[in-house]
Coordinates of C-alpha atoms in Angstrom, one line a residue:
X1 CA 218.6 134.3 286.4
X2 CA 216.7 131.6 286.8
X3 CA 217.4 128.9 288.5
X4 CA 218.7 126.5 285.6
X5 CA 220.3 129.6 284.6
X6 CA 222.9 129.2 286.9
X7 CA 223.2 125.7 286.2
X8 CA 224.7 126.2 282.6
X9 CA 225.8 129.7 282.6
X10 CA 229.5 130.7 283.1
X11 CA 230.3 134.7 284.5
X12 CA 231.3 135.3 280.4
X13 CA 227.8 133.8 280.3
X14 CA 228.9 131.2 277.9
X15 CA 227.6 128.1 278.6
X16 CA 229.6 125.8 280.4
X17 CA 228.9 121.8 281.7
X18 CA 231.6 120.7 283.2
X19 CA 230.3 119.4 286.8
X20 CA 232.9 116.8 287.2
X21 CA 234.2 113.1 286.1
X22 CA 230.8 112.6 287.9
X23 CA 228.9 113.7 285.6
X24 CA 230.5 113.1 282.6
X25 CA 229.4 110.5 279.8
X26 CA 230.9 109.3 276.7
X27 CA 228.8 108.8 273.5
X28 CA 229.6 108.4 270.1
X29 CA 233.9 108.4 271.4
X30 CA 233.1 111.7 272.3
X31 CA 232.6 113.0 275.9
X32 CA 230.0 115.4 277.0
X33 CA 228.6 117.0 280.1
X34 CA 225.8 115.5 281.5
X35 CA 223.1 118.5 282.1
X36 CA 222.1 118.7 286.0
X37 CA 218.7 119.3 285.5
X38 CA 217.5 117.6 283.1
X39 CA 219.4 114.0 283.0
X40 CA 216.4 112.1 284.7
X41 CA 217.7 108.7 285.8
X42 CA 214.0 107.6 284.2
X43 CA 214.5 109.2 280.8
X44 CA 214.3 106.4 277.5
X45 CA 215.5 109.1 274.9
X46 CA 218.6 111.8 274.7
X47 CA 219.6 114.5 273.2
X48 CA 223.7 115.6 272.6
X49 CA 223.8 119.8 272.2
X50 CA 227.2 121.5 271.7
X51 CA 228.9 119.6 274.4
X52 CA 225.8 119.6 276.5
X53 CA 224.1 116.1 276.8
X54 CA 220.0 115.6 278.0
X55 CA 218.2 112.4 278.9
X56 CA 214.2 113.0 279.2
X57 CA 211.4 111.0 278.6
X58 CA 210.2 110.6 274.8
X59 CA 206.7 110.9 275.3
X60 CA 207.1 114.1 277.0
X61 CA 209.0 115.8 274.3
X62 CA 207.4 114.3 271.7
X63 CA 204.4 115.6 272.6
X64 CA 205.3 119.3 272.1
X65 CA 207.3 118.7 269.2
X66 CA 206.9 116.6 266.0
X67 CA 209.9 117.3 264.4
X68 CA 211.6 115.7 267.1
X69 CA 209.1 113.1 267.4
X70 CA 210.8 112.1 263.7
X71 CA 213.9 112.4 265.0
X72 CA 214.1 110.5 267.9
X73 CA 212.6 107.3 265.2
X74 CA 215.8 108.2 262.6
X75 CA 218.7 108.4 265.4
X76 CA 221.1 105.7 264.7
X77 CA 223.5 107.2 267.6
X78 CA 223.3 104.7 271.0
X79 CA 224.1 104.7 274.5
X80 CA 225.4 100.8 275.0
X81 CA 225.5 98.9 277.7
X82 CA 229.3 99.4 278.6
X83 CA 228.6 103.1 278.5
X84 CA 225.0 103.2 280.0
X85 CA 224.0 104.7 283.8
X86 CA 223.4 102.3 286.1
X87 CA 219.4 102.7 286.1
X88 CA 219.6 101.5 282.3
X89 CA 219.7 97.8 282.3
X90 CA 216.0 98.2 284.2
X91 CA 214.7 100.1 281.4
X92 CA 216.2 98.5 277.5
X93 CA 217.9 95.5 276.5
X94 CA 221.8 95.6 275.8
X95 CA 220.2 94.9 272.6
X96 CA 218.3 98.2 272.3
X97 CA 220.7 100.8 273.5
X98 CA 219.3 104.2 274.9
X99 CA 218.6 106.5 271.5
X100 CA 220.7 110.1 271.5
X101 CA 219.4 112.1 269.7
X102 CA 221.9 114.7 267.9
X103 CA 220.6 118.1 267.4
X104 CA 221.8 120.6 264.4
X105 CA 225.4 123.0 264.7
X106 CA 223.3 126.1 264.9
X107 CA 221.5 124.9 267.8
X108 CA 222.1 125.9 270.8
X109 CA 223.1 124.1 274.6
X110 CA 221.3 127.3 276.5
X111 CA 218.3 127.7 274.4
X112 CA 216.9 123.8 274.3
X113 CA 218.0 123.9 278.5
X114 CA 215.1 126.7 278.2
X115 CA 212.6 124.5 276.0
X116 CA 212.9 121.8 278.5
X117 CA 212.3 124.2 281.6
X118 CA 208.8 124.8 280.1
X119 CA 208.4 121.5 279.3
X120 CA 209.1 120.6 283.4
X121 CA 209.0 123.6 284.5
X122 CA 209.8 123.7 288.3
X123 CA 207.9 127.0 289.5
X124 CA 204.1 127.2 289.9
X125 CA 201.8 128.3 286.4
X126 CA 201.1 131.5 288.8
X127 CA 204.9 131.7 288.7
X128 CA 206.3 135.3 287.2
X129 CA 207.5 134.7 284.1
X130 CA 212.0 134.5 283.8
X131 CA 213.4 137.3 282.7
X132 CA 216.3 136.8 280.0
X133 CA 218.5 139.2 277.8
X134 CA 217.2 139.9 273.5
X135 CA 219.5 137.2 272.4
X136 CA 218.1 134.7 275.1
X137 CA 214.6 134.9 273.5
X138 CA 216.2 135.5 270.1
X139 CA 217.5 132.1 270.6
X140 CA 214.3 130.6 271.9
X141 CA 212.2 131.7 269.1
X142 CA 214.9 130.4 266.8
X143 CA 214.6 127.6 268.3
X144 CA 211.1 126.5 268.8
X145 CA 210.4 128.0 265.1
X146 CA 212.6 125.6 264.1
X147 CA 211.7 122.5 265.9
X148 CA 207.3 123.4 265.5
X149 CA 207.1 124.2 269.4
X150 CA 204.2 126.7 268.7
X151 CA 203.4 127.7 272.5
X152 CA 206.9 128.2 273.5
X153 CA 207.5 130.6 270.5
X154 CA 203.9 132.0 270.6
X155 CA 204.7 133.2 274.7
X156 CA 208.9 134.3 273.3
X157 CA 207.2 136.5 269.8
X158 CA 205.3 137.9 273.1
X159 CA 207.6 138.8 275.3
X160 CA 209.9 140.3 272.2
X161 CA 207.5 142.4 271.2
X162 CA 206.1 143.7 274.5
X163 CA 209.9 144.7 276.7
X164 CA 212.4 144.1 274.1
X165 CA 212.1 144.6 269.9
X166 CA 209.6 147.6 268.8
X167 CA 206.8 147.6 266.2
X168 CA 204.2 150.0 264.6
X169 CA 201.8 149.8 266.8
X170 CA 204.1 150.9 269.8
X171 CA 203.0 154.4 271.4
X172 CA 206.0 155.5 271.4
X173 CA 209.5 154.4 270.5
X174 CA 212.7 157.1 271.2
X175 CA 213.9 155.8 273.6
X176 CA 214.7 152.3 272.2
X177 CA 216.3 153.6 269.3
X178 CA 218.5 155.5 270.5
X179 CA 219.8 153.7 273.9
X180 CA 219.5 150.1 271.6
X181 CA 219.1 150.0 267.9
X182 CA 220.6 153.3 266.9
X183 CA 224.4 152.7 269.0
X184 CA 224.7 148.6 267.7
X185 CA 224.0 148.2 263.5
X186 CA 225.3 144.9 265.0
X187 CA 221.9 144.3 266.8
X188 CA 219.9 145.4 264.1
X189 CA 222.0 143.1 261.6
X190 CA 220.5 140.3 263.9
X191 CA 217.0 141.8 264.5
X192 CA 216.5 141.4 260.4
X193 CA 217.5 138.2 260.5
X194 CA 215.7 136.2 262.9
X195 CA 212.4 138.0 261.9
X196 CA 213.6 137.1 258.1
X197 CA 214.1 133.5 259.1
X198 CA 210.7 132.8 261.6
X199 CA 208.7 134.8 259.6
X200 CA 208.5 137.8 261.8
X201 CA 207.3 140.5 259.9
X202 CA 206.4 142.8 262.8
X203 CA 210.2 143.2 263.9
X204 CA 211.7 144.5 260.0
X205 CA 210.4 148.4 259.9
X206 CA 212.3 150.0 262.8
X207 CA 215.7 148.0 262.4
X208 CA 215.8 149.0 258.6
X209 CA 214.5 152.5 259.6
X210 CA 217.4 152.6 262.3
X211 CA 219.8 151.4 259.8
X212 CA 219.3 153.9 257.3
X213 CA 219.0 156.5 259.9
X214 CA 222.4 155.4 261.5
X215 CA 224.5 158.5 262.6
X216 CA 227.5 156.1 260.9
X217 CA 230.4 158.5 261.5
X218 CA 229.8 158.0 265.3
X219 CA 231.1 154.6 264.8
X220 CA 233.9 152.7 264.0
X221 CA 234.7 152.1 260.4
X222 CA 234.9 148.1 260.7
X223 CA 230.9 148.7 262.0
X224 CA 230.1 148.6 258.6
X225 CA 231.2 144.6 258.4
X226 CA 227.8 143.6 260.2
X227 CA 226.0 144.5 256.8
X228 CA 227.8 141.6 254.4
X229 CA 225.6 139.5 256.2
X230 CA 222.6 141.0 254.8
X231 CA 222.0 139.3 251.5
X232 CA 221.4 141.4 248.7
X233 CA 218.0 142.0 248.2
X234 CA 218.5 143.4 251.9
X235 CA 220.6 145.7 251.6
X236 CA 218.8 147.5 248.2
X237 CA 215.7 147.8 250.8
X238 CA 217.8 149.8 253.0
X239 CA 219.4 151.9 250.2
X240 CA 216.6 152.9 248.8
X241 CA 214.4 152.9 251.8
X242 CA 216.8 156.1 253.3
X243 CA 217.1 157.9 249.7
X244 CA 213.6 157.5 249.0
X245 CA 210.7 160.5 249.2
X246 CA 207.4 158.6 248.8
X247 CA 205.9 158.7 252.5
X248 CA 205.0 155.0 252.8
X249 CA 207.3 152.9 254.2
X250 CA 207.9 150.1 251.3
X251 CA 211.5 149.3 252.7
X252 CA 210.1 145.8 253.9
X253 CA 208.3 143.3 253.1
X254 CA 206.1 140.2 254.6
X255 CA 208.4 137.5 252.6
X256 CA 212.1 137.6 251.8
X257 CA 212.9 137.1 248.3
X258 CA 216.8 136.2 247.2
X259 CA 217.7 138.2 244.3
X260 CA 218.5 135.6 241.5
X261 CA 222.1 136.3 239.7
X262 CA 221.9 136.0 236.0
X263 CA 224.1 134.7 233.6
X264 CA 225.5 135.0 230.5
X265 CA 226.9 133.3 228.3
X266 CA 228.7 133.5 225.1
X267 CA 229.5 130.8 222.4
X268 CA 232.1 130.6 219.5
X269 CA 231.0 132.6 216.7
X270 CA 229.5 135.3 219.1
X271 CA 233.2 135.5 220.3
X272 CA 234.3 135.0 216.7
X273 CA 231.9 138.0 215.6
X274 CA 233.7 140.5 218.9
X275 CA 237.4 139.7 217.3
X276 CA 236.2 139.7 213.8
X277 CA 235.0 143.8 214.7
X278 CA 238.1 144.3 216.5
X279 CA 239.8 143.5 213.8
X280 CA 240.9 140.0 214.2
X281 CA 241.1 137.3 211.4
X282 CA 243.1 134.1 211.2
X283 CA 243.8 131.5 213.4
X284 CA 247.0 130.4 214.7
X285 CA 247.2 127.1 217.7
X286 CA 250.2 128.5 219.9
X287 CA 251.4 125.3 222.8
X288 CA 248.5 123.3 221.8
X289 CA 246.2 126.2 222.3
X290 CA 244.0 127.9 219.1
X291 CA 244.3 131.8 219.0
X292 CA 243.0 134.7 217.0
X293 CA 246.0 136.7 215.4
X294 CA 245.4 140.2 215.6
X295 CA 244.9 142.1 211.9
X296 CA 246.3 145.2 213.3
X297 CA 249.5 144.3 215.6
X298 CA 250.5 140.9 213.8
X299 CA 254.0 142.4 212.0
X300 CA 255.6 139.6 209.8
X301 CA 258.5 140.7 211.1
X302 CA 258.0 140.5 214.9
X303 CA 260.5 138.9 216.9
X304 CA 258.3 138.7 220.2
X305 CA 254.5 137.1 220.6
X306 CA 252.3 138.1 223.7
X307 CA 249.0 135.6 224.3
X308 CA 246.7 137.7 225.5
X309 CA 242.8 136.1 225.7
X310 CA 241.9 134.2 222.9
X311 CA 244.6 137.3 221.2
X312 CA 247.7 136.0 220.0
X313 CA 249.9 139.4 219.1
X314 CA 253.1 139.6 217.5
X315 CA 255.3 142.3 217.5
X316 CA 259.2 144.0 217.6
X317 CA 261.3 142.8 220.7
X318 CA 263.0 146.5 220.8
X319 CA 259.7 149.3 219.7
X320 CA 257.5 147.4 223.4
X321 CA 260.8 147.5 225.4
X322 CA 261.2 151.1 225.3
X323 CA 257.4 152.1 226.3
X324 CA 257.2 149.6 229.1
X325 CA 260.0 149.0 231.7
X326 CA 258.1 145.9 232.8
X327 CA 257.0 144.3 229.5
X328 CA 261.2 144.2 229.7
X329 CA 262.1 142.7 232.9
X330 CA 259.1 140.1 231.2
X331 CA 260.7 139.4 228.0
X332 CA 264.0 138.2 229.8
X333 CA 262.4 136.7 232.8
X334 CA 259.2 134.8 231.9
X335 CA 259.7 131.2 230.8
X336 CA 258.7 132.3 227.1
X337 CA 256.5 129.8 224.7
X338 CA 258.2 128.5 221.3
X339 CA 257.5 128.7 218.4
X340 CA 258.2 126.2 216.3
X341 CA 256.2 123.4 214.1
X342 CA 253.4 126.4 213.9
X343 CA 255.2 128.6 212.8
X344 CA 253.6 130.7 209.9
X345 CA 256.6 130.4 206.5
X346 CA 258.0 133.5 207.3
X347 CA 259.7 132.6 211.3
X348 CA 262.8 130.9 209.1
X349 CA 264.2 134.6 208.3
X350 CA 264.2 135.6 211.9
X351 CA 265.0 132.7 214.4
X352 CA 266.4 129.1 213.4
X353 CA 264.2 126.0 214.5
X354 CA 265.3 125.4 217.1
X355 CA 264.6 128.6 219.4
X356 CA 261.8 130.2 217.7
X357 CA 259.6 132.9 218.6
X358 CA 258.9 133.5 221.9
X359 CA 255.4 133.9 222.9
X360 CA 254.9 135.9 226.4
X361 CA 251.3 134.7 228.0
X362 CA 250.1 138.5 230.0
X363 CA 247.9 137.8 233.2
X364 CA 244.4 136.6 233.5
X365 CA 243.3 139.9 234.3
X366 CA 244.1 141.1 231.2
X367 CA 242.1 142.7 227.8
X368 CA 242.7 141.5 224.4
X369 CA 241.2 144.7 223.8
X370 CA 243.4 147.4 226.3
X371 CA 247.2 145.9 225.0
X372 CA 245.2 146.5 221.8
X373 CA 244.8 150.1 222.5
X374 CA 247.8 150.7 224.0
X375 CA 250.1 149.1 220.7
X376 CA 248.1 151.7 219.0
X377 CA 249.9 154.5 220.9
X378 CA 253.4 152.8 220.5
X379 CA 252.8 151.7 216.4
X380 CA 250.4 154.9 215.4
X381 CA 248.7 154.6 212.4
X382 CA 247.7 158.4 212.3
X383 CA 249.6 161.7 212.3
X384 CA 250.3 163.9 215.5
X385 CA 248.0 166.3 215.0
X386 CA 245.0 163.9 214.4
X387 CA 242.3 164.2 217.1
X388 CA 242.2 161.4 219.7
X389 CA 240.6 158.5 219.2
X390 CA 237.3 158.4 220.8
X391 CA 236.7 156.5 223.3
X392 CA 234.2 155.2 225.7
X393 CA 234.6 155.8 229.7
X394 CA 235.2 152.3 230.2
X395 CA 237.4 151.8 227.6
X396 CA 239.3 154.6 229.1
X397 CA 239.9 153.2 232.7
X398 CA 240.7 149.8 230.7
X399 CA 243.5 151.8 229.3
X400 CA 244.4 153.2 232.5
X401 CA 244.9 149.9 233.9
X402 CA 247.0 147.8 232.0
X403 CA 249.1 151.3 231.2
X404 CA 249.3 151.4 235.2
X405 CA 250.3 147.6 235.2
X406 CA 253.1 147.7 232.6
X407 CA 254.1 151.0 233.9
X408 CA 253.3 153.0 230.6
X409 CA 253.1 156.3 231.6
X410 CA 252.4 158.7 228.7
X411 CA 249.7 156.9 227.7
X412 CA 248.3 155.8 231.3
X413 CA 248.9 159.7 231.3
X414 CA 246.8 160.7 228.5
X415 CA 243.3 158.1 229.3
X416 CA 243.6 159.8 232.4
X417 CA 243.2 163.4 231.6
X418 CA 240.9 162.1 228.8
X419 CA 238.6 160.7 231.7
X420 CA 239.0 163.8 233.2
X421 CA 238.2 166.1 230.4
X422 CA 235.2 164.7 228.9
X423 CA 234.0 161.2 230.9
X424 CA 234.2 161.5 235.0
X425 CA 233.4 165.2 237.7
X426 CA 236.1 166.0 239.6
X427 CA 235.5 168.8 242.5
X428 CA 236.9 171.3 240.4
X429 CA 234.1 171.6 237.7
X430 CA 231.6 174.7 238.1
X431 CA 229.0 172.4 237.0
X432 CA 228.3 168.8 237.4
X433 CA 224.5 168.1 237.7
X434 CA 224.7 167.1 233.9
X435 CA 226.9 164.2 234.2
X436 CA 225.5 163.1 237.5
X437 CA 221.7 163.2 236.5
X438 CA 223.3 161.1 232.9
X439 CA 225.6 159.1 233.6
X440 CA 226.4 158.5 238.0
X441 CA 223.0 158.8 238.8
X442 CA 221.0 155.8 236.3
X443 CA 224.3 154.0 237.2
X444 CA 225.7 152.6 240.9
X445 CA 228.2 150.4 238.7
X446 CA 229.3 153.1 237.3
X447 CA 230.0 154.7 240.2
X448 CA 231.5 151.7 241.6
X449 CA 233.6 151.4 238.9
X450 CA 235.3 154.3 239.6
X451 CA 235.8 153.9 243.2
X452 CA 237.4 150.6 242.6
X453 CA 239.3 152.4 239.7
X454 CA 240.5 155.1 241.6
X455 CA 240.8 153.6 244.2
X456 CA 243.5 151.3 242.7
X457 CA 245.3 153.4 240.7
X458 CA 245.7 156.2 242.9
X459 CA 243.6 158.5 241.1
X460 CA 241.6 160.8 243.8
X461 CA 240.3 163.5 242.7
X462 CA 237.5 161.2 241.2
X463 CA 236.4 159.4 244.6
X464 CA 234.7 162.2 245.9
X465 CA 231.7 162.8 243.8
X466 CA 231.4 159.3 242.7
X467 CA 231.0 158.4 246.5
X468 CA 228.6 161.7 246.5
X469 CA 226.2 159.9 243.7
X470 CA 225.6 156.6 245.5
X471 CA 225.0 157.9 249.2
X472 CA 222.5 160.3 247.3
X473 CA 221.4 158.1 244.5
X474 CA 217.2 157.5 244.4
X475 CA 217.8 153.8 245.1
X476 CA 214.3 152.7 244.7
X477 CA 214.0 153.6 241.3
X478 CA 216.7 151.1 240.7
X479 CA 216.0 147.4 240.2
X480 CA 217.1 145.0 242.8
X481 CA 220.0 144.0 241.1
X482 CA 221.6 146.6 241.0
X483 CA 222.8 146.3 244.8
X484 CA 224.9 143.5 243.6
X485 CA 227.4 146.5 242.8
X486 CA 228.4 147.7 246.4
X487 CA 228.9 144.9 247.1
X488 CA 232.2 145.2 244.6
X489 CA 233.0 148.0 247.5
X490 CA 235.2 146.7 250.8
X491 CA 233.5 147.2 254.1
X492 CA 235.5 150.7 254.3
X493 CA 234.0 152.1 251.5
X494 CA 230.7 151.3 251.8
X495 CA 231.0 152.8 255.6
X496 CA 232.3 155.9 253.8
X497 CA 228.9 155.9 252.0
X498 CA 226.8 155.5 254.7
X499 CA 228.2 157.9 256.9
X500 CA 229.0 160.2 254.2
X501 CA 225.2 160.2 253.7
X502 CA 224.3 161.2 256.8
X503 CA 227.4 164.2 257.1
X504 CA 226.1 165.7 254.2
X505 CA 223.0 166.4 255.5
X506 CA 223.8 168.0 258.5
X507 CA 226.2 169.7 256.5
X508 CA 223.2 171.4 254.3
X509 CA 220.6 171.6 257.6
X510 CA 223.4 174.0 259.4
X511 CA 224.8 175.7 256.1
X512 CA 221.2 175.8 253.9
X513 CA 219.2 176.9 256.3
X514 CA 220.5 181.1 255.4
X515 CA 219.6 180.1 251.6
X516 CA 216.1 178.5 252.9
X517 CA 215.2 181.8 255.3
X518 CA 216.7 184.2 252.2
X519 CA 214.6 182.6 249.7
X520 CA 211.4 182.2 251.8
X521 CA 211.8 186.1 252.5
X522 CA 209.7 189.0 250.1
X523 CA 211.6 189.6 247.3
X524 CA 210.9 192.7 245.0
X525 CA 212.8 193.0 242.0
X526 CA 215.2 196.7 242.1
X527 CA 214.4 196.9 238.5
X528 CA 210.4 195.8 238.3
X529 CA 211.5 193.0 236.2
X530 CA 208.8 190.3 235.9
X531 CA 211.2 188.3 235.0
X532 CA 212.7 188.4 237.9
X533 CA 209.1 188.3 240.0
X534 CA 208.3 185.2 238.1
X535 CA 211.8 183.3 239.2
X536 CA 211.1 184.3 243.3
X537 CA 207.1 183.9 243.2
X538 CA 207.8 179.8 241.8
X539 CA 210.6 179.5 244.3
X540 CA 208.5 179.8 246.7
X541 CA 205.1 178.5 246.0
X542 CA 207.1 175.1 246.2
X543 CA 209.8 176.0 249.3
X544 CA 209.2 173.0 250.9
X545 CA 209.7 170.6 247.9
X546 CA 212.8 172.4 247.2
X547 CA 214.3 172.4 250.6
X548 CA 213.4 168.2 250.7
X549 CA 214.8 167.3 247.5
X550 CA 218.1 170.1 248.3
X551 CA 218.4 167.2 251.2
X552 CA 218.2 164.4 248.5
X553 CA 220.4 166.0 246.3
X554 CA 222.1 169.3 247.4
X555 CA 224.6 169.8 244.4
X556 CA 222.3 169.4 241.2
X557 CA 219.0 171.4 243.2
X558 CA 221.8 173.9 243.9
X559 CA 223.2 173.9 240.6
X560 CA 219.7 174.2 238.7
X561 CA 218.2 176.9 240.4
X562 CA 221.3 179.3 239.3
X563 CA 220.6 177.8 235.9
X564 CA 216.7 179.1 236.5
X565 CA 217.6 182.4 237.1
X566 CA 220.2 183.0 234.6
X567 CA 217.2 181.3 231.8
X568 CA 214.6 183.4 233.2
X569 CA 216.7 186.4 232.3
X570 CA 216.8 188.1 236.6
X571 CA 218.2 191.1 235.9
X572 CA 221.8 191.3 236.4
X573 CA 221.0 192.5 240.3
X574 CA 218.7 189.6 240.6
X575 CA 220.7 187.2 239.1
X576 CA 224.3 188.3 240.8
X577 CA 222.4 187.8 243.6
X578 CA 220.4 184.7 244.2
X579 CA 223.7 183.3 242.2
X580 CA 226.3 184.4 245.1
X581 CA 224.5 183.1 247.8
X582 CA 223.9 179.7 246.4
X583 CA 226.8 179.6 244.2
X584 CA 228.5 179.3 247.5
X585 CA 227.0 177.5 249.3
X586 CA 227.3 174.5 246.0
X587 CA 231.1 175.3 246.4
X588 CA 230.9 174.7 250.1
X589 CA 229.9 171.3 249.6
X590 CA 231.9 170.1 247.4
X591 CA 235.0 171.5 248.7
X592 CA 233.8 169.3 252.0
X593 CA 233.2 166.2 250.0
X594 CA 236.5 164.4 250.9
X595 CA 235.6 165.5 254.4
X596 CA 232.2 164.0 254.3
X597 CA 233.1 161.3 252.7
X598 CA 236.4 160.4 254.7
X599 CA 238.8 160.3 251.7
X600 CA 241.5 162.2 253.4

């Protein structure tokens, strides 16, 4: 350590400027520690950084930094006569005081002290450059970049390049990657944030590379928390760069563009139109707020109302209480809004004007469309033998949420079964490629919704393939805004995606090598079928490309190979052999998805 470092660095690496009572000064009502090296008795300008006070020379520091020169002229904090050191009286009049500039809250005293070590050097120019840890050199770059001290920034950046960080022109990178980058995701994130902040694009590519190829299974789950410090755009670069099959390193750009969050607004007319499509017609005012009466589930002999979003339902206490114990409890325990002056004409025959009709307001997370669909089951308008209603996966997931919340077990069971049979994929399914390619792989937001639904409502069967789809997604085919969907995952789930990708690739390499060698070997059909020969020839002609795709999308690639053999009319013996090998690997990987993504 340099003499300056010994002056102000404690054993734990934190800055300390406590040198006894004689080395304290009170400025602006607060006590500061005078810096031992950079408190000059003939100084004429002071700086306050963290808990340290520096007293230096305006002419010297102003020549180095035009930013600091401007700050000196605008500072309003002064060290007046009653708190001034003895030498002040000879330099300034009592009315002027000594100006003190308070630097930013993110500035570090140790960085400012090192800047002053260069401005006021204690060593000859030929002396060896000081050896500092990487984090301290990066701190110096940040400070000099902020205050435009260009020559010192250039020196510090050069030190980083030659002694600390990796750039594309380096001849060898493996040692540094393994020793520092690959073992510390936080360090890689620090480099990315630092490089973008200080416009140093040369350090970005290998920091992104290290994060994208990191063995997340070797790190604790909370290690992925550091990725939250990256912007959505940078997380998108990380995801798409990991799975991109292109040879160029396109995950990094020299400019840093933040995502623009789009907002969507709906006018009252749009709301009315949507409600009209759902069968909502006339309006009613309850407790001073206007609601749409639901056309189907507003019964004139009802004795209990529900308010969900902007929709009012009027149904029967005895019917809904039998279906949901939770709602039954709400009826008896919730403060109810009553209909009095705004009651419909039929109300007096069912309740007295003094008691009115109770209306229960459901939670802010409940949707009117979901509650209406629950009531469609409670008040069916079709015979039991009629086919089930055709609902989208999003509608079914909403129904699961509401049915789970209010313990409508039969409705929840039906919705979950319909999701499993018609919309989502599970590890027991014989084929998954079609749904994965059509629904999951094109929509990261949909995968995130599945994960959130499954975690919240104890539906683990839907988790493995949702995590698989996110981990193997072609992020370079997605718009940059798509990465915002992954922000809705918990840190633990984002870690599962990252480490699961690497664990899956390892398993493919280990278990798939036998299949690769088998496909590469010369094949002859025992029946002499030309169709079989054509299939083997086509597979072997581009085997390396097939292997690359297998590493990216193993389940889909294996199923495609099985389907290819069947569609090309291979003889039974050749097809049985191909299917046995391929299906065996596919089923092994499918069965281990829970292990790969740590979903036990």
